[in-house]
Coordinates of C-alpha atoms and ligand atoms in Angstrom, one line a residue:
M103 CA -2.6 -18.1 5.8
S104 CA -5.4 -20.5 4.7
S105 CA -8.1 -17.7 5.0
I106 CA -7.8 -14.0 5.2
R107 CA -9.9 -10.9 5.4
I108 CA -8.5 -7.5 4.4
T109 CA -10.4 -4.4 5.5
I110 CA -9.7 -0.9 4.3
L111 CA -9.3 1.3 7.3
C112 CA -8.1 4.7 5.6
E113 CA -8.6 5.6 2.1
N114 CA -9.7 8.8 0.2
T115 CA -13.3 8.0 0.0
V116 CA -15.7 6.1 2.4
G117 CA -18.3 3.4 1.7
P118 CA -21.5 2.6 3.5
V119 CA -20.1 2.0 6.9
S120 CA -21.8 4.6 9.2
G121 CA -19.6 7.4 10.7
T122 CA -16.4 6.5 8.8
L123 CA -14.2 9.3 7.6
G124 CA -12.1 9.6 4.4
E125 CA -8.5 11.2 4.1
H126 CA -5.9 11.2 1.3
G127 CA -4.1 8.2 2.4
F128 CA -4.1 4.5 2.8
A129 CA -4.2 1.8 5.5
A130 CA -5.7 -1.7 5.5
L131 CA -6.1 -4.5 8.2
V132 CA -5.0 -8.0 7.2
E133 CA -6.7 -10.7 9.6
G134 CA -6.0 -14.3 9.2
D135 CA -5.8 -17.6 11.1
G136 CA -1.9 -16.9 11.5
G137 CA -2.2 -13.4 12.9
S138 CA -2.8 -9.8 11.9
V139 CA -0.9 -7.2 10.1
L140 CA -1.7 -3.4 9.8
F141 CA -0.4 -2.4 6.4
D142 CA 0.1 1.4 6.3
T143 CA -1.4 3.9 8.7
G144 CA -2.9 6.7 6.6
Q145 CA -2.0 10.4 7.4
G146 CA -3.2 9.9 11.1
D147 CA -6.5 11.7 11.0
T148 CA -8.9 8.7 10.5
L149 CA -7.0 5.4 11.5
L150 CA -8.1 5.2 15.1
H151 CA -11.7 6.6 14.4
N152 CA -12.5 4.3 11.5
A153 CA -11.0 1.2 13.3
L154 CA -13.4 1.9 16.2
R155 CA -16.2 2.4 13.9
M156 CA -15.6 -1.0 12.4
N157 CA -15.0 -2.7 15.7
R158 CA -11.3 -3.4 15.0
D159 CA -9.1 -3.5 18.1
L160 CA -5.8 -2.2 16.8
R161 CA -4.1 -3.0 20.2
R162 CA -4.3 -6.6 19.2
V163 CA -2.5 -6.1 15.8
D164 CA 0.6 -8.4 15.8
L165 CA 2.7 -6.2 13.6
V166 CA 2.7 -3.1 11.3
A167 CA 4.1 -3.0 7.8
L168 CA 4.9 0.4 5.9
S169 CA 4.7 0.4 2.1
H170 CA 6.9 3.4 1.8
G171 CA 7.9 6.7 3.4
H172 CA 5.1 9.0 2.1
Y173 CA 3.2 10.9 4.8
D174 CA -0.1 9.6 3.7
H175 CA 0.9 6.1 4.5
T176 CA 3.1 6.7 7.6
G177 CA 1.6 9.6 9.5
G178 CA -0.9 7.3 11.4
L179 CA 2.0 5.4 13.1
L180 CA 2.4 8.2 16.0
P181 CA -1.3 8.0 17.0
L182 CA -1.3 4.3 16.7
L183 CA 1.8 3.8 19.1
R184 CA 0.3 6.5 21.5
N185 CA -3.1 4.7 21.8
C186 CA -2.3 1.1 21.1
G187 CA 1.0 0.5 22.5
A188 CA 4.5 -0.5 21.2
K189 CA 4.6 -2.4 17.9
D190 CA 7.0 -4.3 15.6
V191 CA 7.2 -2.2 12.4
H192 CA 8.6 -3.7 9.1
A193 CA 9.7 -1.4 6.4
H194 CA 12.6 -0.5 4.2
P195 CA 15.4 1.5 5.6
R196 CA 15.0 4.4 3.0
I197 CA 11.4 5.2 4.4
F198 CA 13.2 8.1 6.3
S199 CA 14.5 9.7 3.3
R200 CA 13.5 13.4 2.5
R201 CA 10.6 13.4 -0.1
Y202 CA 9.0 16.3 -2.2
R203 CA 6.4 16.7 -4.8
V204 CA 7.5 19.6 -7.1
K205 CA 4.7 21.1 -9.1
D206 CA 5.0 22.6 -12.6
T207 CA 4.9 26.0 -11.0
G208 CA 8.0 25.2 -9.1
E209 CA 6.3 25.0 -5.8
S210 CA 7.5 22.1 -3.6
I211 CA 5.6 20.2 -1.0
P212 CA 7.2 17.9 1.5
I213 CA 5.6 14.5 1.4
G214 CA 8.0 12.4 3.5
I215 CA 7.3 10.6 6.8
P216 CA 6.6 13.3 9.3
Y217 CA 8.6 12.0 12.3
D218 CA 12.2 10.8 12.5
E219 CA 13.3 7.3 13.4
A220 CA 14.6 8.0 16.9
F221 CA 11.4 9.7 17.9
L222 CA 9.2 6.9 16.7
R223 CA 11.6 4.4 18.3
G224 CA 11.2 6.3 21.5
M225 CA 7.4 6.2 21.2
G226 CA 7.5 2.4 20.9
A227 CA 8.2 1.5 17.3
R228 CA 10.4 -1.6 17.1
F229 CA 11.6 -1.2 13.6
S230 CA 12.8 -4.1 11.5
L231 CA 14.2 -2.4 8.4
S232 CA 15.1 -4.5 5.3
E233 CA 15.5 -4.2 1.5
S234 CA 14.8 -7.9 0.9
F235 CA 11.7 -10.0 0.3
R236 CA 10.8 -11.6 3.6
E237 CA 8.1 -13.6 5.3
I238 CA 6.5 -11.6 8.3
L239 CA 3.9 -14.0 9.3
P240 CA 3.3 -17.6 7.8
G241 CA 2.2 -17.2 4.2
V242 CA 2.6 -13.3 4.5
F243 CA 5.4 -11.7 2.7
L244 CA 6.8 -8.2 2.1
T245 CA 8.2 -7.8 -1.4
G246 CA 11.2 -5.7 -0.4
E247 CA 12.8 -3.6 -3.0
V248 CA 10.9 -4.5 -6.4
P249 CA 13.1 -4.8 -9.5
R250 CA 11.8 -2.4 -12.2
I251 CA 11.7 -4.6 -15.3
T252 CA 8.8 -3.4 -17.5
G253 CA 9.6 -0.6 -20.0
F254 CA 6.3 1.1 -19.5
E255 CA 6.3 1.7 -15.6
K256 CA 8.5 4.8 -15.3
G257 CA 7.3 6.2 -12.0
D258 CA 5.8 9.5 -11.0
A259 CA 7.9 12.4 -12.8
A260 CA 6.8 14.9 -10.1
L261 CA 8.4 13.2 -7.1
F262 CA 11.9 14.3 -6.0
C263 CA 14.5 13.8 -3.3
D264 CA 15.2 17.6 -3.0
D265 CA 12.9 20.6 -2.9
S266 CA 14.4 22.2 -6.0
G267 CA 13.3 19.3 -8.2
C268 CA 16.9 18.3 -9.5
S269 CA 16.9 14.7 -8.0
A270 CA 14.1 12.4 -9.2
D271 CA 12.9 10.0 -6.5
P272 CA 12.7 6.5 -7.7
L273 CA 11.0 5.3 -4.3
P274 CA 13.3 2.3 -3.7
D275 CA 11.5 1.7 -0.5
D276 CA 8.2 1.0 -2.1
Q277 CA 6.9 -2.4 -1.3
S278 CA 3.8 -4.4 -1.2
L279 CA 2.3 -7.2 1.0
V280 CA 1.9 -10.6 -0.6
I281 CA -0.3 -13.2 1.0
R282 CA -0.5 -16.8 -0.3
T283 CA -4.1 -18.2 -0.2
K284 CA -5.8 -21.2 -1.7
Q285 CA -7.0 -19.2 -4.5
G286 CA -3.5 -17.8 -5.4
L287 CA -1.5 -14.7 -4.4
V288 CA -3.3 -11.6 -2.9
L289 CA -1.3 -8.5 -3.3
L290 CA -2.0 -5.5 -1.0
L291 CA -0.6 -2.3 -2.4
G292 CA 0.2 1.1 -0.7
C293 CA 1.0 3.4 -3.8
C294 CA 2.7 0.9 -5.9
H295 CA 5.4 3.4 -6.9
A296 CA 7.4 0.4 -8.3
G297 CA 4.7 -0.3 -10.8
L298 CA 1.8 -2.9 -10.5
V299 CA 3.1 -5.2 -13.2
N300 CA 6.8 -5.2 -11.8
T301 CA 5.3 -5.8 -8.3
I302 CA 3.1 -8.9 -9.5
E303 CA 6.0 -10.4 -11.5
W304 CA 8.4 -10.1 -8.5
A305 CA 5.8 -11.6 -6.2
R306 CA 5.2 -14.5 -8.5
E307 CA 9.0 -15.1 -9.0
K308 CA 9.7 -15.1 -5.2
T309 CA 6.8 -17.2 -4.0
G310 CA 6.9 -19.6 -7.0
E311 CA 3.0 -19.2 -7.2
C312 CA 1.9 -18.1 -10.7
R313 CA -1.8 -17.7 -9.9
V314 CA -2.8 -14.1 -8.7
F315 CA -6.2 -14.0 -7.2
A316 CA -6.5 -10.3 -6.2
V317 CA -4.7 -7.0 -6.1
I318 CA -6.1 -4.4 -3.6
G319 CA -4.9 -0.9 -2.8
G320 CA -3.3 2.0 -4.4
T321 CA -1.8 1.5 -7.9
H322 CA -0.6 5.1 -8.7
L323 CA -2.2 4.6 -12.1
G324 CA -3.9 7.9 -11.7
F325 CA -0.5 9.6 -12.0
S326 CA 0.8 7.7 -14.9
P327 CA 0.5 8.3 -18.7
P328 CA -2.4 6.7 -20.7
G329 CA 0.1 4.3 -22.3
Q330 CA 1.0 2.8 -18.9
V331 CA -2.7 2.3 -18.1
D332 CA -3.3 0.4 -21.3
S333 CA -0.2 -1.7 -21.0
T334 CA -1.2 -2.6 -17.3
V335 CA -4.8 -3.6 -18.5
T336 CA -3.3 -5.9 -21.0
A337 CA -1.1 -7.6 -18.4
L338 CA -3.8 -7.9 -15.9
R339 CA -6.0 -9.4 -18.6
N340 CA -3.3 -12.0 -19.4
L341 CA -2.9 -13.0 -15.8
G342 CA -6.5 -13.6 -15.3
I343 CA -6.7 -11.8 -12.0
K344 CA -10.1 -12.4 -10.3
R345 CA -10.3 -9.3 -8.3
I346 CA -9.0 -5.8 -8.9
C347 CA -9.8 -3.6 -6.1
G348 CA -8.5 0.0 -6.7
S349 CA -7.9 2.5 -4.0
H350 CA -6.3 5.9 -3.2
C351 CA -3.8 7.0 -6.0
T352 CA -5.7 4.8 -8.6
G353 CA -8.1 7.9 -9.0
F354 CA -11.5 8.3 -10.5
A355 CA -10.6 8.3 -14.1
V356 CA -8.4 5.1 -14.0
S357 CA -11.0 3.4 -11.7
A358 CA -13.7 4.1 -14.3
K359 CA -11.5 2.7 -17.0
L360 CA -10.7 -0.4 -15.0
L361 CA -14.4 -0.8 -14.2
R362 CA -15.1 -0.7 -18.0
E363 CA -12.4 -3.0 -18.9
F364 CA -13.1 -5.6 -16.0
P365 CA -16.8 -5.2 -15.1
A366 CA -16.8 -8.4 -13.1
E367 CA -13.4 -8.1 -11.4
F368 CA -13.1 -4.4 -10.5
H369 CA -14.3 -3.0 -7.3
P370 CA -13.5 0.5 -5.7
A371 CA -11.9 -0.3 -2.4
N372 CA -12.8 2.6 -0.1
V373 CA -13.1 2.8 3.7
G374 CA -15.0 -0.2 5.0
Y375 CA -14.4 -2.4 1.9
T376 CA -13.5 -6.0 2.7
L377 CA -11.8 -8.7 0.6
E378 CA -11.9 -12.3 1.7
A379 CA -9.8 -15.1 0.3
Ligands
FE2_63 FE1 -0.2 7.5 -1.2
FE2_64 FE1 3.1 7.4 -2.3

């Protein structure tokens, strides 16, 4: 797309737009001359409310893309389908896997998608499930499964496929949206469980565009060891990224560090934040 606007619809915190609400989750609307994409849907408590407060008509959204199968990115799909009609939904086939966060105490919390595939299809979700990098609108791509190449992005050790915490969950379904703009690539991230640097390198390789203008969304750096944050800062500096817009699982402490490291480039991307390119 030659020009785009990304608006954060669901996020843990809100900005100055009157009457908007926060929730633990993420959703963003991409609008451009080639169409519009809703990327993630939050938990389901704030998507429709915040879209209305920001005068965004989600009935007109061309398609939905889901970054991965966690509830805080997929739970809003049901209210979206109920209120805004049937939608094409792009995702990885593993979004329906069982998912748990297992605490140090042994307590396990189910964190997977709260509805099964047949139910969502019955409610109007026209799923297109693929593991591959693909173009979903002109100049707009989904990364598909991201190869894990860096040594320092090891994933969140508290995430499991079973409630007893025996089988680690590598989140193979985690993917990001990549938009080709005149200024370079813009990457829109859900939780980026695949690792921010892994995701950036995969996007550069698959598009053949080496310039990265912006990253926006959840980085999961808030759940990573300090060494990973430091290595990520070095990689971002080497890439010369112009906008680093942290949301959701980036967390307060890592956001503060990124602001200190990148005072001109870092912006907290909460509900109502817009990025244009
Ligand atoms: Fe998340
Ligand atoms: Fe997640």
